[in-house]
Coordinates of C-alpha atoms in Angstrom, one line a residue:
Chain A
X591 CA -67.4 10.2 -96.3
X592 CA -67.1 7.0 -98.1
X593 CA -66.6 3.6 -95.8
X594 CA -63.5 3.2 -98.6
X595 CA -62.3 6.3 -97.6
X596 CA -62.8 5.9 -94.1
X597 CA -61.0 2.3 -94.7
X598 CA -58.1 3.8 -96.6
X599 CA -57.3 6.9 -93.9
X600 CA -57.3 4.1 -91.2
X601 CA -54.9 2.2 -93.3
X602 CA -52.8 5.4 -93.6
X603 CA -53.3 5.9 -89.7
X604 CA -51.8 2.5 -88.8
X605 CA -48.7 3.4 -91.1
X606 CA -47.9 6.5 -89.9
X607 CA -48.4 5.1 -86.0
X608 CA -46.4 2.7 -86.5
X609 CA -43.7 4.7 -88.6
X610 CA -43.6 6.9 -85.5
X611 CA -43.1 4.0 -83.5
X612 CA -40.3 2.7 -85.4
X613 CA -38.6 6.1 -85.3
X614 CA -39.4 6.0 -81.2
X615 CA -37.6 3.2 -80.9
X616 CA -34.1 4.1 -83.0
X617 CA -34.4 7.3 -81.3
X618 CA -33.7 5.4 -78.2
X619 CA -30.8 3.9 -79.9
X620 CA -29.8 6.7 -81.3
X621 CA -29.8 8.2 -77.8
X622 CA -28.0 5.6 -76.3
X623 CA -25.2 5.4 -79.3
X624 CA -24.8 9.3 -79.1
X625 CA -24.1 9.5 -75.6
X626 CA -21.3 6.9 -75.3
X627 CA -19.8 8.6 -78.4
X628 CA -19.6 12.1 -77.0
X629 CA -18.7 9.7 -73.5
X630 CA -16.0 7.8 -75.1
X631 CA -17.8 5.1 -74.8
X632 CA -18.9 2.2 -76.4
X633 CA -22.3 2.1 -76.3
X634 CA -24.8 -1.2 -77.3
X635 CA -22.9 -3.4 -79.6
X636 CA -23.8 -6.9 -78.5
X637 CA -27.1 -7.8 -79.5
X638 CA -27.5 -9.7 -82.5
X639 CA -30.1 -12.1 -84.7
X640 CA -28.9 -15.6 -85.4
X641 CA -28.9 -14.9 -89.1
X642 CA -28.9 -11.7 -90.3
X643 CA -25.8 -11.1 -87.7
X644 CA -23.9 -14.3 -89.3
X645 CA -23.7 -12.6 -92.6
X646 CA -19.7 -11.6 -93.0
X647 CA -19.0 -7.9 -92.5
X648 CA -22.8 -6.3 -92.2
X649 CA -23.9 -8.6 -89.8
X650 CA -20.7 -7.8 -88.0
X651 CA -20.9 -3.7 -88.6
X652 CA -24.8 -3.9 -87.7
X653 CA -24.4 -5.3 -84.7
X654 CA -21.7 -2.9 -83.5
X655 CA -24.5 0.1 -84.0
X656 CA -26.7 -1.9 -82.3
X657 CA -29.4 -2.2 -85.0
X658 CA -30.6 -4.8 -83.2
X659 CA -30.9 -3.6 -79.6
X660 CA -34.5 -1.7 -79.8
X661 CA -35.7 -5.0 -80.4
X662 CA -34.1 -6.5 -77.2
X663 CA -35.1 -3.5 -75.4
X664 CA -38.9 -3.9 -76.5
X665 CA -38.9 -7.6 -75.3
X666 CA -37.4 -6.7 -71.9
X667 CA -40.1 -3.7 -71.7
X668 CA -42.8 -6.7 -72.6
X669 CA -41.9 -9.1 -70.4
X670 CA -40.1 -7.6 -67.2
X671 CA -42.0 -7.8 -64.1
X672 CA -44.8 -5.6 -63.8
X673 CA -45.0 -4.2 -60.0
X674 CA -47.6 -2.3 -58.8
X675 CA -46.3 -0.9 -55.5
X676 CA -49.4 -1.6 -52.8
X677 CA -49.7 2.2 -52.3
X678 CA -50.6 3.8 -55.5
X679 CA -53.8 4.8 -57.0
X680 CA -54.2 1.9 -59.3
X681 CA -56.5 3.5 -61.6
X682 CA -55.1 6.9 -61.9
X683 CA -51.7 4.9 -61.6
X684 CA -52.6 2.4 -64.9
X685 CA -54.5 5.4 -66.7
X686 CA -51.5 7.9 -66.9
X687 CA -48.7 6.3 -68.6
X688 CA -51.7 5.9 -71.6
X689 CA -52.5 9.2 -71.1
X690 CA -49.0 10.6 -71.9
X691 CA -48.4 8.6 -74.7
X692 CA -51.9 8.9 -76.4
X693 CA -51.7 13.1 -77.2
X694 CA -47.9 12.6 -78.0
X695 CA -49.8 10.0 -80.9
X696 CA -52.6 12.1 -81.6
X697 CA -50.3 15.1 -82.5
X698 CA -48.8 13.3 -85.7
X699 CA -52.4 13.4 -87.4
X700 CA -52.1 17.0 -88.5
X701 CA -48.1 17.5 -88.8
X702 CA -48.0 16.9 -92.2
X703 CA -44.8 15.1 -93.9
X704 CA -44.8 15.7 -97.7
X705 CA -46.4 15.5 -101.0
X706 CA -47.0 13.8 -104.2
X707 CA -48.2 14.7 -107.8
X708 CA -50.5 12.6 -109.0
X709 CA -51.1 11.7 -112.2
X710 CA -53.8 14.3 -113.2
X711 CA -50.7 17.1 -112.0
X712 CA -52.4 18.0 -108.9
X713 CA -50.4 18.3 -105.6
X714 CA -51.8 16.1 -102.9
X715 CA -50.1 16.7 -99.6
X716 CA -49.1 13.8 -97.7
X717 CA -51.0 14.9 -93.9
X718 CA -53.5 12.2 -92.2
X719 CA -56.1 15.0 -91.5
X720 CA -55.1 18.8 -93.1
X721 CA -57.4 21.0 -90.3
X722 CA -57.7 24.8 -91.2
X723 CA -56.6 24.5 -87.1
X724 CA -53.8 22.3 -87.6
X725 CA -51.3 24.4 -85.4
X726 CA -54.2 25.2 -82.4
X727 CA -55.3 21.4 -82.2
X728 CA -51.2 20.7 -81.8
X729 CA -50.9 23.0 -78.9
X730 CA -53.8 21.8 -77.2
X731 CA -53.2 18.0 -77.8
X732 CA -49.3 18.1 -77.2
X733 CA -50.1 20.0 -73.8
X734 CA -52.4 17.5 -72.7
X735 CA -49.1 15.1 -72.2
X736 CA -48.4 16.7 -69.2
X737 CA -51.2 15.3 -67.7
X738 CA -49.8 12.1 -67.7
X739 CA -47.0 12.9 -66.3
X740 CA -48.9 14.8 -63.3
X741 CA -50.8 12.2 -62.3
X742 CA -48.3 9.3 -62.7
X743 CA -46.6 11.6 -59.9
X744 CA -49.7 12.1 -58.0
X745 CA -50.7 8.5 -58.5
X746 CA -47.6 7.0 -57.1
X747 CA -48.6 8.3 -53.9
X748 CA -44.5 8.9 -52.8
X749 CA -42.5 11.9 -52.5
X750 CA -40.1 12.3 -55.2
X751 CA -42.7 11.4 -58.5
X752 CA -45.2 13.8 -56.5
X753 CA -42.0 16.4 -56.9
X754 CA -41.7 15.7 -60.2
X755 CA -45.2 15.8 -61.2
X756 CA -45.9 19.5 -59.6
X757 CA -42.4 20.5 -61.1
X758 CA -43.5 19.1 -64.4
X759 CA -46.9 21.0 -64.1
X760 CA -45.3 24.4 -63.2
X761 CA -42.8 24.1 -65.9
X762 CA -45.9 23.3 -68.9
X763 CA -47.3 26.6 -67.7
X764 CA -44.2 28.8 -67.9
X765 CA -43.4 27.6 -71.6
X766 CA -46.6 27.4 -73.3
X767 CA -46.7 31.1 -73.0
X768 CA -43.9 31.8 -74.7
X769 CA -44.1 29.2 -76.9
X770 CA -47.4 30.5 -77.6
X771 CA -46.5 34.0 -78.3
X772 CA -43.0 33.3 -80.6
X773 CA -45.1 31.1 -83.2
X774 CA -47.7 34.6 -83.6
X775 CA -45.1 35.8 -86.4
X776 CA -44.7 33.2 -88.4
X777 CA -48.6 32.7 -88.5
X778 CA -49.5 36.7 -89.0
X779 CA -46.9 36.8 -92.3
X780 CA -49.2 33.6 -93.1
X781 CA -52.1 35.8 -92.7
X782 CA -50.9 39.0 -93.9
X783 CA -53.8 41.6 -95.0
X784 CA -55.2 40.5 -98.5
X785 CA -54.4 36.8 -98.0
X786 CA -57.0 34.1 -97.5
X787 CA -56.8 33.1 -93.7
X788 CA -55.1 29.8 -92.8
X789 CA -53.3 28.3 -89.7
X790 CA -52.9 24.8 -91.4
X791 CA -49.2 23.5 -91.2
X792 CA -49.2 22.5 -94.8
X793 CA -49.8 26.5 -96.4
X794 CA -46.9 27.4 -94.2
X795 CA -44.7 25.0 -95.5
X796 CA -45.9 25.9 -99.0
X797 CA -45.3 29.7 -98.0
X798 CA -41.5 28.9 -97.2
X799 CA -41.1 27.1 -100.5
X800 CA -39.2 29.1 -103.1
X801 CA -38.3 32.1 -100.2
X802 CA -36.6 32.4 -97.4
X803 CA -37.3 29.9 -94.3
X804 CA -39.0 31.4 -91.3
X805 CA -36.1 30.7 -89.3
X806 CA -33.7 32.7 -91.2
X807 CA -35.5 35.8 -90.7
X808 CA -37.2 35.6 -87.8
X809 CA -33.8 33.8 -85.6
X810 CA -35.7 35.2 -82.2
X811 CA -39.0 33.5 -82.8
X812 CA -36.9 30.3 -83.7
X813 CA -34.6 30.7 -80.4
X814 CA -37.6 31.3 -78.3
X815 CA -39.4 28.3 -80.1
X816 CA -37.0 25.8 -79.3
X817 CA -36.5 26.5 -76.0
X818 CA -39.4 25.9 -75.4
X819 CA -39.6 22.9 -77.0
X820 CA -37.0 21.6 -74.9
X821 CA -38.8 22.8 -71.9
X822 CA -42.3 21.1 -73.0
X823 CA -40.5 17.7 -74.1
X824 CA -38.9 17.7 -70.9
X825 CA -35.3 17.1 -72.2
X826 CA -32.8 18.5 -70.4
X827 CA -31.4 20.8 -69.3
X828 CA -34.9 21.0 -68.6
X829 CA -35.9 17.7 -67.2
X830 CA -37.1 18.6 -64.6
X831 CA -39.8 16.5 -63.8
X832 CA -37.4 13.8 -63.7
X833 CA -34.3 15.2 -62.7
X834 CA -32.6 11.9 -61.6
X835 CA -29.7 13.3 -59.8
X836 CA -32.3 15.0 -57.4
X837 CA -35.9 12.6 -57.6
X838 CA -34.6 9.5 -58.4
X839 CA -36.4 9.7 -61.7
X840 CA -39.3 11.7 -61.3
X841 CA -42.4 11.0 -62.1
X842 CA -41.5 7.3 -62.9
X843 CA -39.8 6.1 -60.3
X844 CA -43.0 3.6 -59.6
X845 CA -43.3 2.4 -62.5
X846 CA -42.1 -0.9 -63.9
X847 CA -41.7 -3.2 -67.5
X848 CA -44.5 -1.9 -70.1
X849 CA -45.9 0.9 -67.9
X850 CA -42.4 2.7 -67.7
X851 CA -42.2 1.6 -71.6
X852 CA -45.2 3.8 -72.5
X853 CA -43.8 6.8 -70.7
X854 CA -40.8 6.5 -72.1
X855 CA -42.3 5.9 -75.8
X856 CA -44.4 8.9 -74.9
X857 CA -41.2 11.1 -74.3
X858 CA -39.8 10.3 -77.5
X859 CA -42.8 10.4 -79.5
X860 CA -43.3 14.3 -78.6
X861 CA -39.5 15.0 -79.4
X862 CA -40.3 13.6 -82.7
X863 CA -43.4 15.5 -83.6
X864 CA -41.6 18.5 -82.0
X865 CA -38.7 18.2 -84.3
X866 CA -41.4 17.6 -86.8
X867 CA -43.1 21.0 -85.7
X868 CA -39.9 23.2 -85.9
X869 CA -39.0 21.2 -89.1
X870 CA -42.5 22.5 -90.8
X871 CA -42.7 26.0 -88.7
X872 CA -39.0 27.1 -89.0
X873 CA -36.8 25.3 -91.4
X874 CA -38.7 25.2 -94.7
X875 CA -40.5 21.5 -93.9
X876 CA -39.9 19.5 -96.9
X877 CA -38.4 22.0 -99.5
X878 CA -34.3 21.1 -99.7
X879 CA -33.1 24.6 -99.5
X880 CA -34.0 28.4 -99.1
X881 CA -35.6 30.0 -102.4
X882 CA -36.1 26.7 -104.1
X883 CA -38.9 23.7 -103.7
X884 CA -38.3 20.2 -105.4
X885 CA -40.5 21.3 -108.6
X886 CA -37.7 24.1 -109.0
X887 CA -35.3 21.1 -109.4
X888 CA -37.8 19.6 -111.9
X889 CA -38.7 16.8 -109.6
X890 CA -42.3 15.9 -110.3
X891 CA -44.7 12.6 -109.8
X892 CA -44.0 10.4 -107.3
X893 CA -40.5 10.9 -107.0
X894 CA -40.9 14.4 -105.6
X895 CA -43.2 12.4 -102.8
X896 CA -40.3 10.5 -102.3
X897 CA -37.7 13.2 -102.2
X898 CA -40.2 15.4 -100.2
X899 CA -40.6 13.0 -97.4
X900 CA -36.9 11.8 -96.9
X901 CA -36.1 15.7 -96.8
X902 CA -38.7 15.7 -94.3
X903 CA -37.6 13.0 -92.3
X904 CA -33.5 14.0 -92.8
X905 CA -34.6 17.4 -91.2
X906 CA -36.7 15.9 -88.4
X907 CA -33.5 12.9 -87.4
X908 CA -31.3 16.5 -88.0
X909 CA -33.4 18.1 -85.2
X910 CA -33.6 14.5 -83.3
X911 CA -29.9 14.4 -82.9
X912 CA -29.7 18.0 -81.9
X913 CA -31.7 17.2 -78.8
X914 CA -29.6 14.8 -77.8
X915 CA -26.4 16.6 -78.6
X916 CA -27.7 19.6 -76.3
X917 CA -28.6 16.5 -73.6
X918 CA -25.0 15.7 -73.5
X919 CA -23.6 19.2 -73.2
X920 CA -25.4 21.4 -70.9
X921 CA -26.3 20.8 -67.4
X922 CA -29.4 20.7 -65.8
X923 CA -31.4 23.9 -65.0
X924 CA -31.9 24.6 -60.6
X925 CA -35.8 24.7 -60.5
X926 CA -35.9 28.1 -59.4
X927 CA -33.7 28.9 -63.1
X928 CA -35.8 27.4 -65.1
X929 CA -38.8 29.5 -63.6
X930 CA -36.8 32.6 -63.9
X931 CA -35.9 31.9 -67.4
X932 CA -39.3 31.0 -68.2
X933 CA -41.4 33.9 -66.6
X934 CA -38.5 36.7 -66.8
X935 CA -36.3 36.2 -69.8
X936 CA -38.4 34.3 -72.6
X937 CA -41.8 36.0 -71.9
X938 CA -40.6 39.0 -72.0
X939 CA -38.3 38.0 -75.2
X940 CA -41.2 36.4 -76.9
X941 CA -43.3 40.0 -75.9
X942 CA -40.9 42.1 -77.6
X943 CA -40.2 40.0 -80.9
X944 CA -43.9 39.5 -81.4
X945 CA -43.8 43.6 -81.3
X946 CA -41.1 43.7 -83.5
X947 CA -42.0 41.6 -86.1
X948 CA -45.7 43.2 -86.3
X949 CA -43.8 46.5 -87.6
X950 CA -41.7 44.4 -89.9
X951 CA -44.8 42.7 -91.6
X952 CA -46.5 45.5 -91.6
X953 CA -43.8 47.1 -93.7
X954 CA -42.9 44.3 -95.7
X955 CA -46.7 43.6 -96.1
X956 CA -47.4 41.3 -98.8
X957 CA -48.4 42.3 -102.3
Chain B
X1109 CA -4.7 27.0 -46.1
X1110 CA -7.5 28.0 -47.8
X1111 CA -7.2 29.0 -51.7
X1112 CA -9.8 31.8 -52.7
X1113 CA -10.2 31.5 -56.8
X1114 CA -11.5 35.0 -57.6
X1115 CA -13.6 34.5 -60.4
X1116 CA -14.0 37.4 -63.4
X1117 CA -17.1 38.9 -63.7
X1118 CA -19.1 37.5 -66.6
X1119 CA -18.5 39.6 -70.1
X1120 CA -21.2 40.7 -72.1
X1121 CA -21.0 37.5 -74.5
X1122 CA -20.9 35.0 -71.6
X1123 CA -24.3 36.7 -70.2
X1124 CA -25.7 36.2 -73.6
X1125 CA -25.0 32.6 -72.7
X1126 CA -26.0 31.6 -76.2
X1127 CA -22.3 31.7 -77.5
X1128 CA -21.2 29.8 -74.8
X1129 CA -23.7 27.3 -75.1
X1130 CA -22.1 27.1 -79.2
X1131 CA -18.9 26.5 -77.6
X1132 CA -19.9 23.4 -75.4
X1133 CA -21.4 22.2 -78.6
X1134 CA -18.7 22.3 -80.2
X1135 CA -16.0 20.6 -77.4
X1136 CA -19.2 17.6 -77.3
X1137 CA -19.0 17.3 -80.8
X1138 CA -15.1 17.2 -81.6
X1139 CA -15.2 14.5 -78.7
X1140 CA -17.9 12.6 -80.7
X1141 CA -16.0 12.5 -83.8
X1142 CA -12.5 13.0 -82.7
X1143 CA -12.4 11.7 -79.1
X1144 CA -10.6 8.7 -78.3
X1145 CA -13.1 5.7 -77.2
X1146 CA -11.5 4.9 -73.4
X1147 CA -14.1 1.7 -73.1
X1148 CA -12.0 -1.9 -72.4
X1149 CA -14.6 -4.7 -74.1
X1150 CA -14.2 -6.7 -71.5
X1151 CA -14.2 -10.4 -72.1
X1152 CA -12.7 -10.1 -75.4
X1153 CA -10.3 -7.4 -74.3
X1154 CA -8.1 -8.0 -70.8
X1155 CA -6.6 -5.0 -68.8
X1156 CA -2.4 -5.2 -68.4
X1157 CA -2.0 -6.7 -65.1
X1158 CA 0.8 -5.3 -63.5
X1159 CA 3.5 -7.0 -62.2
X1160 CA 3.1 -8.0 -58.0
X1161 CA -0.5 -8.1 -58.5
X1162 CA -2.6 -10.7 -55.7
X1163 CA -5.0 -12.8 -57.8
X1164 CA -6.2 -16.3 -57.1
X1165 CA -3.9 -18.0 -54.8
X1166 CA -2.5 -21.1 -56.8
X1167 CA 0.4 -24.0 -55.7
X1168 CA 3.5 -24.1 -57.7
X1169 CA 5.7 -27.0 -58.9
X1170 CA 9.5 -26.5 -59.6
X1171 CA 11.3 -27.1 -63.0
X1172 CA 11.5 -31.0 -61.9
X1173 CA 7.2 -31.0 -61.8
X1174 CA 8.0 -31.7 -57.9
X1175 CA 4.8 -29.9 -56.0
X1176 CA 6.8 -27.7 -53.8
X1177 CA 4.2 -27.5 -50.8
X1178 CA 5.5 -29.4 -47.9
X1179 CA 2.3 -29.5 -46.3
X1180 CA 4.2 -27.2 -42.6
X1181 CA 0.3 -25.2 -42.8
X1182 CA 1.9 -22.3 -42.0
X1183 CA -0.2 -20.5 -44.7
X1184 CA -3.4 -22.5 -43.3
X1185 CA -2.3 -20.6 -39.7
X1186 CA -1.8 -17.3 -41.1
X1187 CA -4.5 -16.9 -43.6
X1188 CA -7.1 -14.2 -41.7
X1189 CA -10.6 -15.4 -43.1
X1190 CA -9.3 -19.0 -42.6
X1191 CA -10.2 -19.7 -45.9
X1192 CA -6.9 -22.2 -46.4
X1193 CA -7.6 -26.5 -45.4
X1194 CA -4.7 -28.5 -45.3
X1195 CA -5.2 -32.4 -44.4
X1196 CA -1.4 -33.1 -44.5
X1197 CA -0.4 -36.5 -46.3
X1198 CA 2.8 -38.7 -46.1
X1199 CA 5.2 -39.2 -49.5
X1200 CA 5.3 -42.7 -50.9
X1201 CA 8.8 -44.4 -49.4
X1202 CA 9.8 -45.2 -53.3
X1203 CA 9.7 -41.5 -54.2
X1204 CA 12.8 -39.4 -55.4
X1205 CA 11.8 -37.3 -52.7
X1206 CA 10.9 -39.4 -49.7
X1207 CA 13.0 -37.9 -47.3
X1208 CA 10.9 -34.5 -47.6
X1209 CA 8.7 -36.3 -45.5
X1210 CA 5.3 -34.5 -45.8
X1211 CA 3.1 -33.2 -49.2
X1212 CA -0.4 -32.5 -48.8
X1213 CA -2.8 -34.8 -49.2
X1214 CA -5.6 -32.5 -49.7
X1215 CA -5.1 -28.9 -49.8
X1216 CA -8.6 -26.6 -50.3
X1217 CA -8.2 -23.0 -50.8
X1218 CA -12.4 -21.1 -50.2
X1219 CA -12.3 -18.5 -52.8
X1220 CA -15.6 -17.2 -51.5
X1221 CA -13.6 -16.8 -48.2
X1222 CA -9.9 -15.3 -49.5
X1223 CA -9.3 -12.2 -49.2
X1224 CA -6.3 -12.1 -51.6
X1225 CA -4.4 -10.7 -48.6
X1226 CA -1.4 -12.4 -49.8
X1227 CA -0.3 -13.4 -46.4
X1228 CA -0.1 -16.9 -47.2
X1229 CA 2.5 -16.4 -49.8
X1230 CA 4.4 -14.3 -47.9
X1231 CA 5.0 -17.3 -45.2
X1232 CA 5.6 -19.9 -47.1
X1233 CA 9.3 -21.0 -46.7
X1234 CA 9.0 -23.0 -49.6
X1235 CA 7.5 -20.7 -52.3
X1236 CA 4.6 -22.9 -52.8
X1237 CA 1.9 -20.4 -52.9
X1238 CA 2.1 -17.8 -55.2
X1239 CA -1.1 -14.9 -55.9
X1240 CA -1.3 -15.2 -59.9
X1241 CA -2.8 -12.9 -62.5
X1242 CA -6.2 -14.9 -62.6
X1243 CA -8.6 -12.6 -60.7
X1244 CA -12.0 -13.6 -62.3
X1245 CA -13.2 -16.6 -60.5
X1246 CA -17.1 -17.6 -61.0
X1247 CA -19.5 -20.4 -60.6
X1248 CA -23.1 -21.8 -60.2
X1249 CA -22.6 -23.6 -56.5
X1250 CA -20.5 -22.6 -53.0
X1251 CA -18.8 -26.1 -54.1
X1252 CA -17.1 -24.8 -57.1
X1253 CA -15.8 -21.9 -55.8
X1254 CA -13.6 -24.2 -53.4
X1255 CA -10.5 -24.8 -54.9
X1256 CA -9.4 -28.5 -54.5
X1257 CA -5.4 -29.1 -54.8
X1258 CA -5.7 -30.5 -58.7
X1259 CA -6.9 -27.3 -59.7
X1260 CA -4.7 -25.1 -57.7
X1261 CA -2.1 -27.1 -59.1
X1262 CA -3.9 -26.4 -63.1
X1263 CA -4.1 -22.8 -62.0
X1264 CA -0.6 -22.6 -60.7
X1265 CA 1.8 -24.4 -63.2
X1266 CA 5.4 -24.6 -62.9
X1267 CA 7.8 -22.2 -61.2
X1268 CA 10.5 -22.0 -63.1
X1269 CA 13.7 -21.2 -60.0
X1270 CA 16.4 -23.9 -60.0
X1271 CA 17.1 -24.1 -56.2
X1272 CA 16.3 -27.5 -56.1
X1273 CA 16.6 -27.5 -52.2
X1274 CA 15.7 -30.7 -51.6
X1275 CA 17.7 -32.4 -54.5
X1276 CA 20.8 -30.7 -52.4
X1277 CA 19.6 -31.5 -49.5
X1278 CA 19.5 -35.3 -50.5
X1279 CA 23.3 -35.0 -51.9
X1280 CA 24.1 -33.7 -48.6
X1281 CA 22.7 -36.3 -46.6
X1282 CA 24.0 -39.4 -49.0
X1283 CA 27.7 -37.0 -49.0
X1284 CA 27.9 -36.9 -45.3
X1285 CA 28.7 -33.4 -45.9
X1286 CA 25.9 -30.9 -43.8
X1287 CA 23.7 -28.7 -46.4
X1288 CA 23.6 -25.2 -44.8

């Protein structure tokens, strides 16, 4: 590899980190304005910038959806006070806000988020690093999260984040399994009999274009699959690891200013590749609708880049506010639930439609 | 008496507990779109403040701008946290009202001490102190939250009865006729 290619992919690395980032921190908005809707609340409407916000009627309407509050919130992260309590781990304590916001970052280099035609007519898809293992190196890397979230409850060295870190633990273990098991379908039609072997993300996004998305026939795998999402983002109704009715906050309940910050960036970051994830697996990833792609719309060039992305990224925010919709209308899980559902309901589900759906490739077996 | 609810067994669907899960989904999202916002923006917006209510005690003047305290301390007697200073003070002998014989000279109401108990205006005999609608009172030092008697006079205003006791009182006196 060339050093210009090198510099260009870090260029394109930067962008897309801080894309995420920006996306991070109106997710948090958008959390926040969601809740106080479905509350009959208000929600953040104050905070304002001395010019834009002077401008007659946008600056006005802006300001009432709170465009401006991430910014407020980031400086208030930067600059709090930063307390170490005196009987923590400091190392472990420092080390695993990083380490649950670093996979959650390292995930986004093989979800891949579009394409382009250049001008030669060849399709170049729009993915920082297309591995022939993009969908293993996911798993492994997004699991690795929990890990900071362990040992930011070990570290803390105080009853409730230790609670919340083994809970957190216990619950990774019981999801991955399923989770696991209900993405086998989609990735053995990938791999039918006669077909070249692939689990990259971006062949099974191109194998949804112009058919049916995965999740219209195969519902179960999709049920199963975003369950467990829920479970391994820890949103509720399976937050269990913070839980703040019952551990104060969990896991965080040390931690202070731009510590607390990178946990919380961390939490959102995963929802996003996640929705991004179930986007690409499930729901066609950037083709608009079932049976046709953008090129079926005569959409070529650069403007199918364009169109391909903001389908991308309107299915992703789609997903995004779903998470937060469920927040806001189911209840948290009891502990001993959310074990049972793991181990005796969506095991055993995943099990049987992995079974199932073996028979119907087999049948349906591609030409 | 205790009530028993019997509760129904759960159908079919409801174990599913995916259609029911639709159906919260679907009460959080007409309450997103079609729910009524509830939230009062505070400083901009103001709650109705119902008639009776106790705010901050203030001092009243009648119709004639007359300060109606007569300076008896009853209030300063009754008020529990003893929150109420009254340095009584003679009336000039030129007033209109000289033969009222006492006003306050300084009058200091805590507010970090009332309790907005009311007591005091219950026993004043002279309606002087009333409990207003003003019930946010702030500021930087323990000073200025003592109310000195210029600004319970600002805060109070006029109230507007037209006994004019002492006005008959004066008539009496001058009539040689006895006032009740």
């Amino acid at each position: 590899m060339e050093l210009t290619d090198i510099a260009i992919k870090s260029i394109y690395a930067v962008i897309v980190v801080s894309v995420l980032m920006g996306f991070c921190s109106y997710a948090v908005l958008a959390e926040r304005k969601i809740s106080s809707w479905i509350q009959g609340r208000v929600g953040p409407n104050r905070t304002t910038l001395p010019i834009i916000g002077s401008i007659p009627y946008i600056g006005r309407f802006l300001t009432r959806l709170g465009v401006f509050q991430p910014a407020a919130d980031g400086l208030k992260f930067l600059f709090k006070e930063d307390v170490t309590p005196g009987h923590v781990n400091k190392v472990y304590f420092i080390l695993a806000p990083v380490l649950s916001l670093v996979p959650a970052l390292t995930t986004v280099v093989v979800v891949p988020f579009g394409y382009f035609e250049n001008a030669a007519g060849e399709v170049v898809n729009l993915v920082l690093a297309d591995l022939n293992v993009a969908i293993l190196f996911l798993f492994a890397i997004s699991s690795l999260g929990v890990y900071g979230v362990v040992l930011g409850g070990w570290a803390s060295n105080s009853k409730y984040p230790f609670l919340g870190g083994i809970r957190a633990s216990a619950q990774m273990i019981s999801y991955e399994l399923a989770m696991g098991i209900s993405v086998l379908p989609v990735f053995m039609w990938l791999n039918a009999p006669g077909t070249e072997g692939t689990l990259s993300l971006v062949d099974v996004v191109n194998s949804q274009g112009g058919a049916l998305w995965n999740a219209m026939w195969m519902p179960g795998s999709f049920l199963i699959f975003v369950v467990c999402i829920f479970a391994e983002t820890n949103r509720l109704p399976f937050d269990m690891a913070e839980s703040e009715t019952e551990l104060v906050s969990g896991f965080h309940t040390e931690y202070s200013s731009f510590k607390f910050g990178l946990f919380f960036v961390g939490e959102y970051a995963h929802m996003l590749v996640g929705s991004a994830v179930v986007a690409i697996l499930f729901l066609g990833g950037w083709h608009p609708m079932p049976f046709m792609t953008w090129a079926d719309f005569g959409v070529h060039g650069w403007l199918a880049g364009v169109l391909s992305v903001g389908t991308m990224i309107g299915k992703l925010c789609g997903f995004m506010f779903f998470f937060m919709w469920i927040r806001w209308t189911l209840p948290r899980f009891r502990y001993d639930q959310v074990m049972r559902i793991g181990w005796q309901m969506l095991l055993p589900l995943s099990i049987a439609n992995l079974i199932v759906y073996t028979f119907v490739i087999y049948f349906l077996e591609r030409p | 008496m205790p009530i028993v609810v019997k509760r129904k067994p759960l159908t079919f669907l409801e174990k599913l507990y995916i259609p029911e899960i639709v159906r919260g989904l679907t009460v959080t999202f007409r309450r997103m779109f079609f729910g009524e916002t509830v939230t009062l923006e505070y400083p901009e917006q103001r709650p109705p403040i119902p008639a009776g209510y106790r705010g901050v005690p203030t001092l009243v003047r009648d119709p004639e701008g007359r300060e109606k305290c007569v300076s008896c301390q009853l209030c300063e007697f009754v008020c529990p946290p003893k929150a109420i200073r009254i340095t009584p003070g003679e009336i000039p002998a030129d007033s209109d009202y000289a033969h009222v014989e006492k006003a306050p000279k300084e009058f200091d109401i805590d507010m970090l001490r009332c309790i907005y108990c009311g007591m005091c205006q219950e026993v004043c005999p002279e309606e002087a102190i009333w409990l207003q609608n003003q019930y946010s009172m702030s500021g930087y030092t323990r000073g200025e939250m003592v109310n000195n008697k210029a600004k319970l006079y600002e805060l109070g205003g006029t109230l507007p009865d037209q006994h004019f006791k002492w006005n008959k009182k004066k008539e009496a006196a001058e009539n040689g006729g006895g006032h009740h």
